[in-house]
Amino acid sequence: MKRLVALGLIALFCLPLAGCDELAKNTKTVLKACDIAYKGVMDGSAIAFKQGFITKDTLARVAHIAAIYHSSWDAACVALEEYKTAEESGDSVNKEVKRIALNAAVSLAKSRLEELNTYWREAKNAYTELKEKHDE
């Protein structure tokens, strides 16, 4: 009976994981896209500061939020590597645990990137409006 339950659990875990190679590829693509967006925000912030659209204080806050995002992104990269190792090991239970951790880490990184983008847009827009009023 225990073997039957164990086989049922293995089948339950393995069926949704069909095509897991795609999970690793897709996650790597998402993390690369997040990194490109992060670099865009950081480059945009530097340019906006140099042109006077945002203050040094705002630039520092963007950098602080970016550091929080980047630590989440790093954690997602580590989770991806752990998932790949579990995938190669053939241990389906460990692989499922690592998949769950990977999904959570990527979700956190994406939400932190959204926070960074939102703050960047709000700060940029506020200072642009102030600058326009000042120039009038």
CSV table of N, CA, C and O in Angstrom, one decimal:
chain,number,residue,atom,x,y,z
A,1,MET,N,0.8,-1.2,0.0
A,1,MET,CA,0.0,0.0,0.0
A,1,MET,C,0.9,1.3,0.0
A,1,MET,O,0.6,2.2,-0.7
A,2,LYS,N,1.9,1.2,0.8
A,2,LYS,CA,2.8,2.4,0.9
A,2,LYS,C,3.5,2.7,-0.5
A,2,LYS,O,3.7,3.8,-0.9
A,3,ARG,N,3.9,1.6,-1.1
A,3,ARG,CA,4.5,1.7,-2.5
A,3,ARG,C,3.5,2.3,-3.5
A,3,ARG,O,3.9,3.2,-4.3
A,4,LEU,N,2.3,1.9,-3.4
A,4,LEU,CA,1.2,2.5,-4.3
A,4,LEU,C,1.0,4.0,-4.0
A,4,LEU,O,1.0,4.7,-5.0
A,5,VAL,N,1.0,4.3,-2.8
A,5,VAL,CA,0.9,5.8,-2.4
A,5,VAL,C,2.1,6.5,-2.9
A,5,VAL,O,2.0,7.6,-3.5
A,6,ALA,N,3.3,6.0,-2.7
A,6,ALA,CA,4.5,6.6,-3.1
A,6,ALA,C,4.5,6.8,-4.7
A,6,ALA,O,4.9,7.8,-5.2
A,7,LEU,N,4.1,5.7,-5.4
A,7,LEU,CA,4.1,5.8,-6.8
A,7,LEU,C,3.0,6.9,-7.3
A,7,LEU,O,3.3,7.6,-8.2
A,8,GLY,N,1.9,6.9,-6.6
A,8,GLY,CA,0.9,7.9,-6.9
A,8,GLY,C,1.4,9.3,-6.7
A,8,GLY,O,1.2,10.2,-7.5
A,9,LEU,N,2.1,9.5,-5.6
A,9,LEU,CA,2.7,10.9,-5.3
A,9,LEU,C,3.7,11.2,-6.4
A,9,LEU,O,3.8,12.4,-6.8
A,10,ILE,N,4.6,10.3,-6.7
A,10,ILE,CA,5.6,10.6,-7.8
A,10,ILE,C,4.9,10.9,-9.1
A,10,ILE,O,5.3,11.9,-9.7
A,11,ALA,N,3.9,10.2,-9.4
A,11,ALA,CA,3.2,10.5,-10.7
A,11,ALA,C,2.5,11.9,-10.6
A,11,ALA,O,2.5,12.6,-11.6
A,12,LEU,N,2.0,12.2,-9.4
A,12,LEU,CA,1.3,13.5,-9.2
A,12,LEU,C,2.3,14.6,-9.4
A,12,LEU,O,2.0,15.6,-10.0
A,13,PHE,N,3.6,14.4,-8.9
A,13,PHE,CA,4.6,15.4,-9.0
A,13,PHE,C,5.2,15.5,-10.4
A,13,PHE,O,5.5,16.5,-11.0
A,14,CYS,N,5.3,14.4,-11.1
A,14,CYS,CA,6.0,14.3,-12.4
A,14,CYS,C,5.1,14.8,-13.5
A,14,CYS,O,5.6,15.4,-14.5
A,15,LEU,N,3.8,14.5,-13.5
A,15,LEU,CA,3.0,14.9,-14.6
A,15,LEU,C,3.0,16.4,-14.8
A,15,LEU,O,3.1,16.8,-16.0
A,16,PRO,N,2.8,17.3,-13.8
A,16,PRO,CA,2.9,18.7,-14.1
A,16,PRO,C,4.2,19.2,-14.5
A,16,PRO,O,4.4,20.3,-15.0
A,17,LEU,N,5.3,18.4,-14.2
A,17,LEU,CA,6.6,18.8,-14.5
A,17,LEU,C,7.1,18.4,-15.9
A,17,LEU,O,8.2,18.6,-16.2
A,18,ALA,N,6.2,17.8,-16.7
A,18,ALA,CA,6.6,17.5,-18.0
A,18,ALA,C,7.0,18.7,-18.8
A,18,ALA,O,6.3,19.8,-18.7
A,19,GLY,N,8.2,18.7,-19.4
A,19,GLY,CA,8.7,19.9,-20.1
A,19,GLY,C,9.4,20.8,-19.1
A,19,GLY,O,9.4,22.0,-19.4
A,20,CYS,N,9.9,20.3,-18.0
A,20,CYS,CA,10.6,21.2,-17.1
A,20,CYS,C,11.8,21.9,-17.6
A,20,CYS,O,12.2,22.9,-17.1
A,21,ASP,N,12.4,21.3,-18.7
A,21,ASP,CA,13.5,22.0,-19.3
A,21,ASP,C,13.1,23.4,-19.8
A,21,ASP,O,13.8,24.3,-19.7
A,22,GLU,N,11.8,23.5,-20.2
A,22,GLU,CA,11.3,24.7,-20.6
A,22,GLU,C,11.2,25.7,-19.4
A,22,GLU,O,11.4,26.9,-19.6
A,23,LEU,N,10.9,25.2,-18.2
A,23,LEU,CA,10.9,26.1,-17.0
A,23,LEU,C,12.2,26.7,-16.8
A,23,LEU,O,12.3,28.0,-16.6
A,24,ALA,N,13.3,26.0,-16.9
A,24,ALA,CA,14.6,26.6,-16.7
A,24,ALA,C,14.9,27.6,-17.8
A,24,ALA,O,15.4,28.7,-17.5
A,25,LYS,N,14.6,27.3,-19.0
A,25,LYS,CA,14.9,28.2,-20.1
A,25,LYS,C,14.0,29.5,-20.0
A,25,LYS,O,14.5,30.6,-20.1
A,26,ASN,N,12.7,29.3,-19.7
A,26,ASN,CA,11.9,30.5,-19.5
A,26,ASN,C,12.3,31.3,-18.4
A,26,ASN,O,12.2,32.6,-18.5
A,27,THR,N,12.6,30.7,-17.3
A,27,THR,CA,13.0,31.5,-16.1
A,27,THR,C,14.3,32.3,-16.4
A,27,THR,O,14.4,33.4,-16.0
A,28,LYS,N,15.2,31.6,-17.1
A,28,LYS,CA,16.5,32.3,-17.5
A,28,LYS,C,16.1,33.6,-18.3
A,28,LYS,O,16.7,34.6,-18.1
A,29,THR,N,15.2,33.4,-19.3
A,29,THR,CA,14.8,34.5,-20.1
A,29,THR,C,14.2,35.6,-19.3
A,29,THR,O,14.5,36.8,-19.5
A,30,VAL,N,13.3,35.3,-18.4
A,30,VAL,CA,12.6,36.3,-17.5
A,30,VAL,C,13.7,37.0,-16.7
A,30,VAL,O,13.6,38.3,-16.6
A,31,LEU,N,14.6,36.3,-16.1
A,31,LEU,CA,15.7,36.9,-15.3
A,31,LEU,C,16.6,37.9,-16.2
A,31,LEU,O,16.9,38.9,-15.7
A,32,LYS,N,16.8,37.5,-17.4
A,32,LYS,CA,17.6,38.3,-18.3
A,32,LYS,C,16.8,39.6,-18.6
A,32,LYS,O,17.4,40.7,-18.6
A,33,ALA,N,15.5,39.5,-18.9
A,33,ALA,CA,14.7,40.6,-19.1
A,33,ALA,C,14.6,41.5,-17.9
A,33,ALA,O,14.7,42.8,-18.1
A,34,CYS,N,14.5,41.0,-16.7
A,34,CYS,CA,14.5,41.8,-15.5
A,34,CYS,C,15.8,42.5,-15.4
A,34,CYS,O,15.8,43.7,-15.0
A,35,ASP,N,16.9,41.9,-15.7
A,35,ASP,CA,18.2,42.5,-15.6
A,35,ASP,C,18.3,43.7,-16.6
A,35,ASP,O,18.8,44.8,-16.2
A,36,ILE,N,17.8,43.5,-17.8
A,36,ILE,CA,17.8,44.6,-18.8
A,36,ILE,C,17.0,45.8,-18.3
A,36,ILE,O,17.4,46.9,-18.4
A,37,ALA,N,15.8,45.5,-17.7
A,37,ALA,CA,14.9,46.6,-17.2
A,37,ALA,C,15.6,47.3,-16.1
A,37,ALA,O,15.6,48.5,-16.0
A,38,TYR,N,16.2,46.5,-15.2
A,38,TYR,CA,17.0,47.1,-14.1
A,38,TYR,C,18.1,48.1,-14.6
A,38,TYR,O,18.2,49.2,-14.1
A,39,LYS,N,18.8,47.6,-15.5
A,39,LYS,CA,19.9,48.4,-16.1
A,39,LYS,C,19.3,49.7,-16.7
A,39,LYS,O,19.9,50.8,-16.6
A,40,GLY,N,18.2,49.6,-17.4
A,40,GLY,CA,17.5,50.7,-18.0
A,40,GLY,C,17.1,51.7,-16.9
A,40,GLY,O,17.3,53.0,-17.1
A,41,VAL,N,16.6,51.3,-15.8
A,41,VAL,CA,16.2,52.2,-14.8
A,41,VAL,C,17.4,52.9,-14.2
A,41,VAL,O,17.4,54.1,-14.0
A,42,MET,N,18.4,52.1,-14.0
A,42,MET,CA,19.7,52.7,-13.4
A,42,MET,C,20.3,53.7,-14.3
A,42,MET,O,20.7,54.8,-13.9
A,43,ASP,N,20.4,53.4,-15.6
A,43,ASP,CA,21.0,54.3,-16.6
A,43,ASP,C,20.1,55.5,-16.7
A,43,ASP,O,20.6,56.7,-16.8
A,44,GLY,N,18.8,55.3,-16.8
A,44,GLY,CA,17.8,56.4,-16.9
A,44,GLY,C,17.9,57.4,-15.7
A,44,GLY,O,17.9,58.6,-15.8
A,45,SER,N,18.1,56.8,-14.5
A,45,SER,CA,18.2,57.6,-13.3
A,45,SER,C,19.5,58.4,-13.4
A,45,SER,O,19.5,59.6,-13.0
A,46,ALA,N,20.6,57.8,-13.8
A,46,ALA,CA,21.9,58.6,-13.9
A,46,ALA,C,21.7,59.7,-14.9
A,46,ALA,O,22.2,60.9,-14.6
A,47,ILE,N,21.1,59.5,-16.0
A,47,ILE,CA,20.9,60.5,-17.0
A,47,ILE,C,20.0,61.6,-16.5
A,47,ILE,O,20.3,62.8,-16.7
A,48,ALA,N,18.9,61.2,-15.9
A,48,ALA,CA,18.0,62.2,-15.3
A,48,ALA,C,18.6,63.1,-14.3
A,48,ALA,O,18.4,64.3,-14.2
A,49,PHE,N,19.5,62.5,-13.4
A,49,PHE,CA,20.2,63.3,-12.4
A,49,PHE,C,21.2,64.2,-13.1
A,49,PHE,O,21.2,65.4,-12.7
A,50,LYS,N,21.9,63.8,-14.1
A,50,LYS,CA,22.9,64.7,-14.8
A,50,LYS,C,22.2,65.8,-15.5
A,50,LYS,O,22.7,66.9,-15.6
A,51,GLN,N,20.9,65.6,-16.0
A,51,GLN,CA,20.2,66.6,-16.6
A,51,GLN,C,19.4,67.5,-15.7
A,51,GLN,O,18.7,68.4,-16.1
A,52,GLY,N,19.4,67.1,-14.4
A,52,GLY,CA,18.7,67.9,-13.4
A,52,GLY,C,17.2,67.6,-13.3
A,52,GLY,O,16.5,68.4,-12.7
A,53,PHE,N,16.7,66.5,-13.8
A,53,PHE,CA,15.3,66.1,-13.7
A,53,PHE,C,15.0,65.5,-12.3
A,53,PHE,O,13.9,65.6,-11.9
A,54,ILE,N,16.0,64.9,-11.7
A,54,ILE,CA,15.9,64.4,-10.3
A,54,ILE,C,17.0,64.9,-9.5
A,54,ILE,O,18.1,65.2,-10.0
A,55,THR,N,16.8,64.9,-8.2
A,55,THR,CA,17.8,65.3,-7.2
A,55,THR,C,18.7,64.2,-6.9
A,55,THR,O,18.4,63.0,-7.1
A,56,LYS,N,19.8,64.5,-6.2
A,56,LYS,CA,20.7,63.5,-5.7
A,56,LYS,C,20.0,62.6,-4.7
A,56,LYS,O,20.3,61.4,-4.6
A,57,ASP,N,19.1,63.2,-3.9
A,57,ASP,CA,18.4,62.5,-2.9
A,57,ASP,C,17.5,61.4,-3.6
A,57,ASP,O,17.4,60.3,-3.1
A,58,THR,N,16.8,61.8,-4.6
A,58,THR,CA,16.0,60.9,-5.4
A,58,THR,C,16.8,59.8,-6.0
A,58,THR,O,16.4,58.6,-6.0
A,59,LEU,N,17.9,60.2,-6.6
A,59,LEU,CA,18.8,59.2,-7.1
A,59,LEU,C,19.3,58.2,-6.1
A,59,LEU,O,19.3,57.0,-6.3
A,60,ALA,N,19.6,58.6,-4.9
A,60,ALA,CA,20.0,57.7,-3.8
A,60,ALA,C,18.8,56.8,-3.4
A,60,ALA,O,19.0,55.6,-3.1
A,61,ARG,N,17.6,57.3,-3.4
A,61,ARG,CA,16.4,56.5,-3.1
A,61,ARG,C,16.2,55.4,-4.2
A,61,ARG,O,15.9,54.3,-3.9
A,62,VAL,N,16.3,55.8,-5.4
A,62,VAL,CA,16.2,54.9,-6.5
A,62,VAL,C,17.3,53.8,-6.4
A,62,VAL,O,17.0,52.6,-6.5
A,63,ALA,N,18.5,54.2,-6.0
A,63,ALA,CA,19.6,53.2,-5.9
A,63,ALA,C,19.3,52.3,-4.7
A,63,ALA,O,19.6,51.1,-4.8
A,64,HIS,N,18.7,52.8,-3.6
A,64,HIS,CA,18.4,52.0,-2.5
A,64,HIS,C,17.3,50.9,-2.9
A,64,HIS,O,17.5,49.7,-2.6
A,65,ILE,N,16.3,51.4,-3.5
A,65,ILE,CA,15.2,50.4,-4.0
A,65,ILE,C,15.8,49.5,-5.0
A,65,ILE,O,15.5,48.3,-5.0
A,66,ALA,N,16.7,49.9,-5.8
A,66,ALA,CA,17.4,49.1,-6.8
A,66,ALA,C,18.2,48.0,-6.1
A,66,ALA,O,18.3,46.8,-6.6
A,67,ALA,N,18.9,48.3,-5.0
A,67,ALA,CA,19.7,47.3,-4.3
A,67,ALA,C,18.8,46.3,-3.7
A,67,ALA,O,19.1,45.1,-3.7
A,68,ILE,N,17.6,46.6,-3.2
A,68,ILE,CA,16.6,45.7,-2.7
A,68,ILE,C,16.2,44.7,-3.8
A,68,ILE,O,16.1,43.5,-3.7
A,69,TYR,N,15.9,45.4,-5.0
A,69,TYR,CA,15.5,44.5,-6.2
A,69,TYR,C,16.6,43.6,-6.5
A,69,TYR,O,16.4,42.4,-6.7
A,70,HIS,N,17.8,44.1,-6.6
A,70,HIS,CA,18.9,43.3,-7.1
A,70,HIS,C,19.2,42.1,-6.2
A,70,HIS,O,19.6,41.0,-6.7
A,71,SER,N,19.0,42.3,-4.9
A,71,SER,CA,19.2,41.1,-4.0
A,71,SER,C,18.1,40.1,-4.2
A,71,SER,O,18.4,38.9,-4.2
A,72,SER,N,16.9,40.5,-4.6
A,72,SER,CA,15.9,39.5,-4.9
A,72,SER,C,16.2,38.8,-6.2
A,72,SER,O,16.0,37.6,-6.4
A,73,TRP,N,16.7,39.6,-7.2
A,73,TRP,CA,17.1,39.0,-8.5
A,73,TRP,C,18.2,38.0,-8.3
A,73,TRP,O,18.2,36.9,-8.9
A,74,ASP,N,19.2,38.3,-7.4
A,74,ASP,CA,20.3,37.4,-7.1
A,74,ASP,C,19.8,36.1,-6.5
A,74,ASP,O,20.2,35.0,-6.9
A,75,ALA,N,18.8,36.2,-5.6
A,75,ALA,CA,18.2,35.1,-5.0
A,75,ALA,C,17.5,34.2,-6.0
A,75,ALA,O,17.5,33.0,-5.9
A,76,ALA,N,16.8,34.8,-7.0
A,76,ALA,CA,16.2,34.1,-8.0
A,76,ALA,C,17.2,33.3,-8.9
A,76,ALA,O,16.9,32.2,-9.3
A,77,CYS,N,18.3,34.0,-9.2
A,77,CYS,CA,19.4,33.3,-9.9
A,77,CYS,C,19.9,32.1,-9.2
A,77,CYS,O,20.1,31.0,-9.8
A,78,VAL,N,20.1,32.2,-7.9
A,78,VAL,CA,20.5,31.1,-7.1
A,78,VAL,C,19.5,30.0,-7.1
A,78,VAL,O,19.8,28.8,-7.2
A,79,ALA,N,18.2,30.3,-6.9
A,79,ALA,CA,17.1,29.4,-7.0
A,79,ALA,C,17.1,28.6,-8.3
A,79,ALA,O,16.8,27.4,-8.4
A,80,LEU,N,17.4,29.3,-9.4
A,80,LEU,CA,17.4,28.7,-10.7
A,80,LEU,C,18.5,27.7,-10.8
A,80,LEU,O,18.3,26.6,-11.3
A,81,GLU,N,19.7,28.0,-10.3
A,81,GLU,CA,20.8,27.1,-10.3
A,81,GLU,C,20.5,25.9,-9.4
A,81,GLU,O,20.8,24.7,-9.8
A,82,GLU,N,19.9,26.1,-8.3
A,82,GLU,CA,19.5,25.0,-7.4
A,82,GLU,C,18.4,24.1,-8.1
A,82,GLU,O,18.5,22.8,-8.0
A,83,TYR,N,17.5,24.7,-8.8
A,83,TYR,CA,16.5,23.9,-9.6
A,83,TYR,C,17.2,23.1,-10.6
A,83,TYR,O,16.9,21.9,-10.8
A,84,LYS,N,18.2,23.7,-11.4
A,84,LYS,CA,18.9,22.9,-12.4
A,84,LYS,C,19.6,21.7,-11.8
A,84,LYS,O,19.6,20.6,-12.4
A,85,THR,N,20.2,21.9,-10.7
A,85,THR,CA,20.9,20.8,-10.0
A,85,THR,C,20.0,19.7,-9.6
A,85,THR,O,20.2,18.5,-9.8
A,86,ALA,N,18.8,20.1,-9.0
A,86,ALA,CA,17.8,19.1,-8.6
A,86,ALA,C,17.3,18.4,-9.8
A,86,ALA,O,17.0,17.2,-9.8
A,87,GLU,N,17.1,19.1,-10.9
A,87,GLU,CA,16.6,18.5,-12.2
A,87,GLU,C,17.6,17.4,-12.7
A,87,GLU,O,17.2,16.3,-13.1
A,88,GLU,N,18.9,17.7,-12.6
A,88,GLU,CA,19.9,16.8,-13.1
A,88,GLU,C,20.0,15.6,-12.1
A,88,GLU,O,20.4,14.5,-12.6
A,89,SER,N,19.7,15.8,-10.8
A,89,SER,CA,19.8,14.7,-9.9
A,89,SER,C,18.8,13.6,-10.1
A,89,SER,O,19.1,12.4,-9.6
A,90,GLY,N,17.7,13.9,-10.7
A,90,GLY,CA,16.7,12.9,-10.9
A,90,GLY,C,15.8,12.7,-9.6
A,90,GLY,O,14.8,11.8,-9.7
A,91,ASP,N,16.0,13.4,-8.6
A,91,ASP,CA,15.1,13.3,-7.4
A,91,ASP,C,13.9,14.2,-7.6
A,91,ASP,O,14.0,15.4,-7.5
A,92,SER,N,12.8,13.6,-7.9
A,92,SER,CA,11.6,14.3,-8.3
A,92,SER,C,11.0,15.1,-7.2
A,92,SER,O,10.5,16.2,-7.4
A,93,VAL,N,11.1,14.7,-6.0
A,93,VAL,CA,10.6,15.4,-4.8
A,93,VAL,C,11.4,16.7,-4.6
A,93,VAL,O,10.9,17.8,-4.5
A,94,ASN,N,12.8,16.5,-4.6
A,94,ASN,CA,13.7,17.7,-4.5
A,94,ASN,C,13.5,18.7,-5.6
A,94,ASN,O,13.4,19.9,-5.4
A,95,LYS,N,13.3,18.1,-6.8
A,95,LYS,CA,13.0,19.0,-8.0
A,95,LYS,C,11.8,19.8,-7.8
A,95,LYS,O,11.7,21.0,-8.1
A,96,GLU,N,10.7,19.2,-7.3
A,96,GLU,CA,9.4,19.9,-7.1
A,96,GLU,C,9.6,21.0,-6.0
A,96,GLU,O,9.1,22.1,-6.2
A,97,VAL,N,10.3,20.7,-4.9
A,97,VAL,CA,10.6,21.7,-3.9
A,97,VAL,C,11.4,22.8,-4.5
A,97,VAL,O,11.0,24.0,-4.2
A,98,LYS,N,12.4,22.6,-5.3
A,98,LYS,CA,13.2,23.6,-5.9
A,98,LYS,C,12.4,24.4,-6.9
A,98,LYS,O,12.6,25.6,-7.0
A,99,ARG,N,11.5,23.8,-7.6
A,99,ARG,CA,10.6,24.5,-8.5
A,99,ARG,C,9.7,25.5,-7.8
A,99,ARG,O,9.6,26.6,-8.2
A,100,ILE,N,9.2,25.1,-6.7
A,100,ILE,CA,8.3,26.0,-5.9
A,100,ILE,C,9.1,27.1,-5.4
A,100,ILE,O,8.7,28.3,-5.5
A,101,ALA,N,10.4,26.9,-4.9
A,101,ALA,CA,11.2,27.9,-4.4
A,101,ALA,C,11.6,28.9,-5.6
A,101,ALA,O,11.7,30.1,-5.4
A,102,LEU,N,11.9,28.3,-6.7
A,102,LEU,CA,12.2,29.1,-7.9
A,102,LEU,C,11.1,30.0,-8.3
A,102,LEU,O,11.3,31.2,-8.5
A,103,ASN,N,9.9,29.5,-8.3
A,103,ASN,CA,8.7,30.3,-8.7
A,103,ASN,C,8.5,31.5,-7.7
A,103,ASN,O,8.2,32.6,-8.1
A,104,ALA,N,8.7,31.2,-6.4
A,104,ALA,CA,8.5,32.2,-5.4
A,104,ALA,C,9.6,33.3,-5.5
A,104,ALA,O,9.3,34.5,-5.4
A,105,ALA,N,10.9,32.9,-5.8
A,105,ALA,CA,12.0,33.8,-5.9
A,105,ALA,C,11.8,34.7,-7.1
A,105,ALA,O,12.0,35.9,-7.1
A,106,VAL,N,11.4,34.1,-8.2
A,106,VAL,CA,11.2,34.9,-9.5
A,106,VAL,C,10.0,35.9,-9.3
A,106,VAL,O,10.1,37.0,-9.7
A,107,SER,N,8.9,35.4,-8.6
A,107,SER,CA,7.8,36.3,-8.3
A,107,SER,C,8.2,37.5,-7.5
A,107,SER,O,7.8,38.6,-7.7
A,108,LEU,N,9.1,37.2,-6.5
A,108,LEU,CA,9.5,38.3,-5.6
A,108,LEU,C,10.4,39.3,-6.4
A,108,LEU,O,10.2,40.5,-6.3
A,109,ALA,N,11.3,38.8,-7.2
A,109,ALA,CA,12.2,39.7,-8.0
A,109,ALA,C,11.3,40.5,-9.0
A,109,ALA,O,11.6,41.7,-9.1
A,110,LYS,N,10.3,39.9,-9.6
A,110,LYS,CA,9.5,40.7,-10.5
A,110,LYS,C,8.7,41.8,-9.8
A,110,LYS,O,8.5,42.9,-10.2
A,111,SER,N,8.2,41.4,-8.6
A,111,SER,CA,7.4,42.4,-7.8
A,111,SER,C,8.3,43.6,-7.3
A,111,SER,O,8.0,44.7,-7.3
A,112,ARG,N,9.6,43.3,-7.0
A,112,ARG,CA,10.5,44.3,-6.6
A,112,ARG,C,10.9,45.2,-7.8
A,112,ARG,O,11.1,46.4,-7.6
A,113,LEU,N,11.0,44.6,-8.9
A,113,LEU,CA,11.3,45.4,-10.1
A,113,LEU,C,10.1,46.3,-10.5
A,113,LEU,O,10.3,47.5,-10.8
A,114,GLU,N,8.9,45.8,-10.3
A,114,GLU,CA,7.7,46.7,-10.5
A,114,GLU,C,7.7,47.9,-9.5
A,114,GLU,O,7.4,49.0,-9.9
A,115,GLU,N,8.1,47.6,-8.2
A,115,GLU,CA,8.2,48.7,-7.2
A,115,GLU,C,9.3,49.7,-7.7
A,115,GLU,O,9.0,50.9,-7.6
A,116,LEU,N,10.4,49.2,-8.2
A,116,LEU,CA,11.5,50.1,-8.6
A,116,LEU,C,11.0,51.0,-9.8
A,116,LEU,O,11.2,52.2,-9.8
A,117,ASN,N,10.3,50.3,-10.8
A,117,ASN,CA,9.8,51.1,-11.9
A,117,ASN,C,8.8,52.1,-11.5
A,117,ASN,O,8.7,53.2,-12.0
A,118,THR,N,7.9,51.7,-10.6
A,118,THR,CA,6.8,52.6,-10.2
A,118,THR,C,7.4,53.8,-9.5
A,118,THR,O,7.1,55.0,-9.8
A,119,TYR,N,8.4,53.6,-8.6
A,119,TYR,CA,9.0,54.7,-7.9
A,119,TYR,C,9.8,55.6,-8.8
A,119,TYR,O,9.7,56.8,-8.8
A,120,TRP,N,10.5,55.0,-9.8
A,120,TRP,CA,11.2,55.7,-10.8
A,120,TRP,C,10.3,56.6,-11.6
A,120,TRP,O,10.6,57.8,-11.7
A,121,ARG,N,9.2,56.1,-12.0
A,121,ARG,CA,8.2,56.9,-12.8
A,121,ARG,C,7.6,58.0,-12.0
A,121,ARG,O,7.5,59.2,-12.5
A,122,GLU,N,7.2,57.7,-10.8
A,122,GLU,CA,6.7,58.7,-9.9
A,122,GLU,C,7.7,59.9,-9.6
A,122,GLU,O,7.3,61.0,-9.7
A,123,ALA,N,8.9,59.5,-9.3
A,123,ALA,CA,9.9,60.5,-9.0
A,123,ALA,C,10.2,61.3,-10.2
A,123,ALA,O,10.3,62.5,-10.1
A,124,LYS,N,10.4,60.7,-11.3
A,124,LYS,CA,10.7,61.4,-12.6
A,124,LYS,C,9.6,62.3,-12.9
A,124,LYS,O,9.9,63.5,-13.3
A,125,ASN,N,8.4,61.9,-12.9
A,125,ASN,CA,7.2,62.7,-13.2
A,125,ASN,C,7.1,63.9,-12.3
A,125,ASN,O,6.8,65.0,-12.7
A,126,ALA,N,7.3,63.7,-11.0
A,126,ALA,CA,7.2,64.8,-10.0
A,126,ALA,C,8.2,65.8,-10.3
A,126,ALA,O,7.9,67.0,-10.3
A,127,TYR,N,9.5,65.4,-10.5
A,127,TYR,CA,10.5,66.4,-10.7
A,127,TYR,C,10.4,67.1,-12.1
A,127,TYR,O,10.7,68.2,-12.2
A,128,THR,N,9.9,66.4,-13.1
A,128,THR,CA,9.6,67.0,-14.4
A,128,THR,C,8.6,68.1,-14.2
A,128,THR,O,8.8,69.2,-14.8
A,129,GLU,N,7.5,67.8,-13.5
A,129,GLU,CA,6.5,68.8,-13.3
A,129,GLU,C,7.0,70.0,-12.5
A,129,GLU,O,6.7,71.2,-12.9
A,130,LEU,N,7.8,69.7,-11.5
A,130,LEU,CA,8.4,70.8,-10.7
A,130,LEU,C,9.3,71.7,-11.6
A,130,LEU,O,9.3,72.9,-11.5
A,131,LYS,N,10.1,71.0,-12.4
A,131,LYS,CA,11.0,71.7,-13.3
A,131,LYS,C,10.3,72.6,-14.3
A,131,LYS,O,10.6,73.7,-14.6
A,132,GLU,N,9.2,72.0,-14.9
A,132,GLU,CA,8.4,72.8,-15.8
A,132,GLU,C,7.7,74.0,-15.2
A,132,GLU,O,7.7,75.1,-15.8
A,133,LYS,N,7.2,73.9,-13.9
A,133,LYS,CA,6.7,75.0,-13.2
A,133,LYS,C,7.7,76.0,-12.9
A,133,LYS,O,7.5,77.2,-13.0
A,134,HIS,N,8.9,75.6,-12.6
A,134,HIS,CA,10.0,76.5,-12.3
A,134,HIS,C,10.5,77.2,-13.5
A,134,HIS,O,10.8,78.4,-13.4
A,135,ASP,N,10.4,76.6,-14.7
A,135,ASP,CA,10.9,77.2,-15.9
A,135,ASP,C,9.9,78.2,-16.4
A,135,ASP,O,10.2,79.1,-17.2
A,136,GLU,N,8.6,78.2,-16.0
A,136,GLU,CA,7.6,79.1,-16.4
A,136,GLU,C,7.8,80.4,-15.9
A,136,GLU,O,8.2,81.3,-15.6
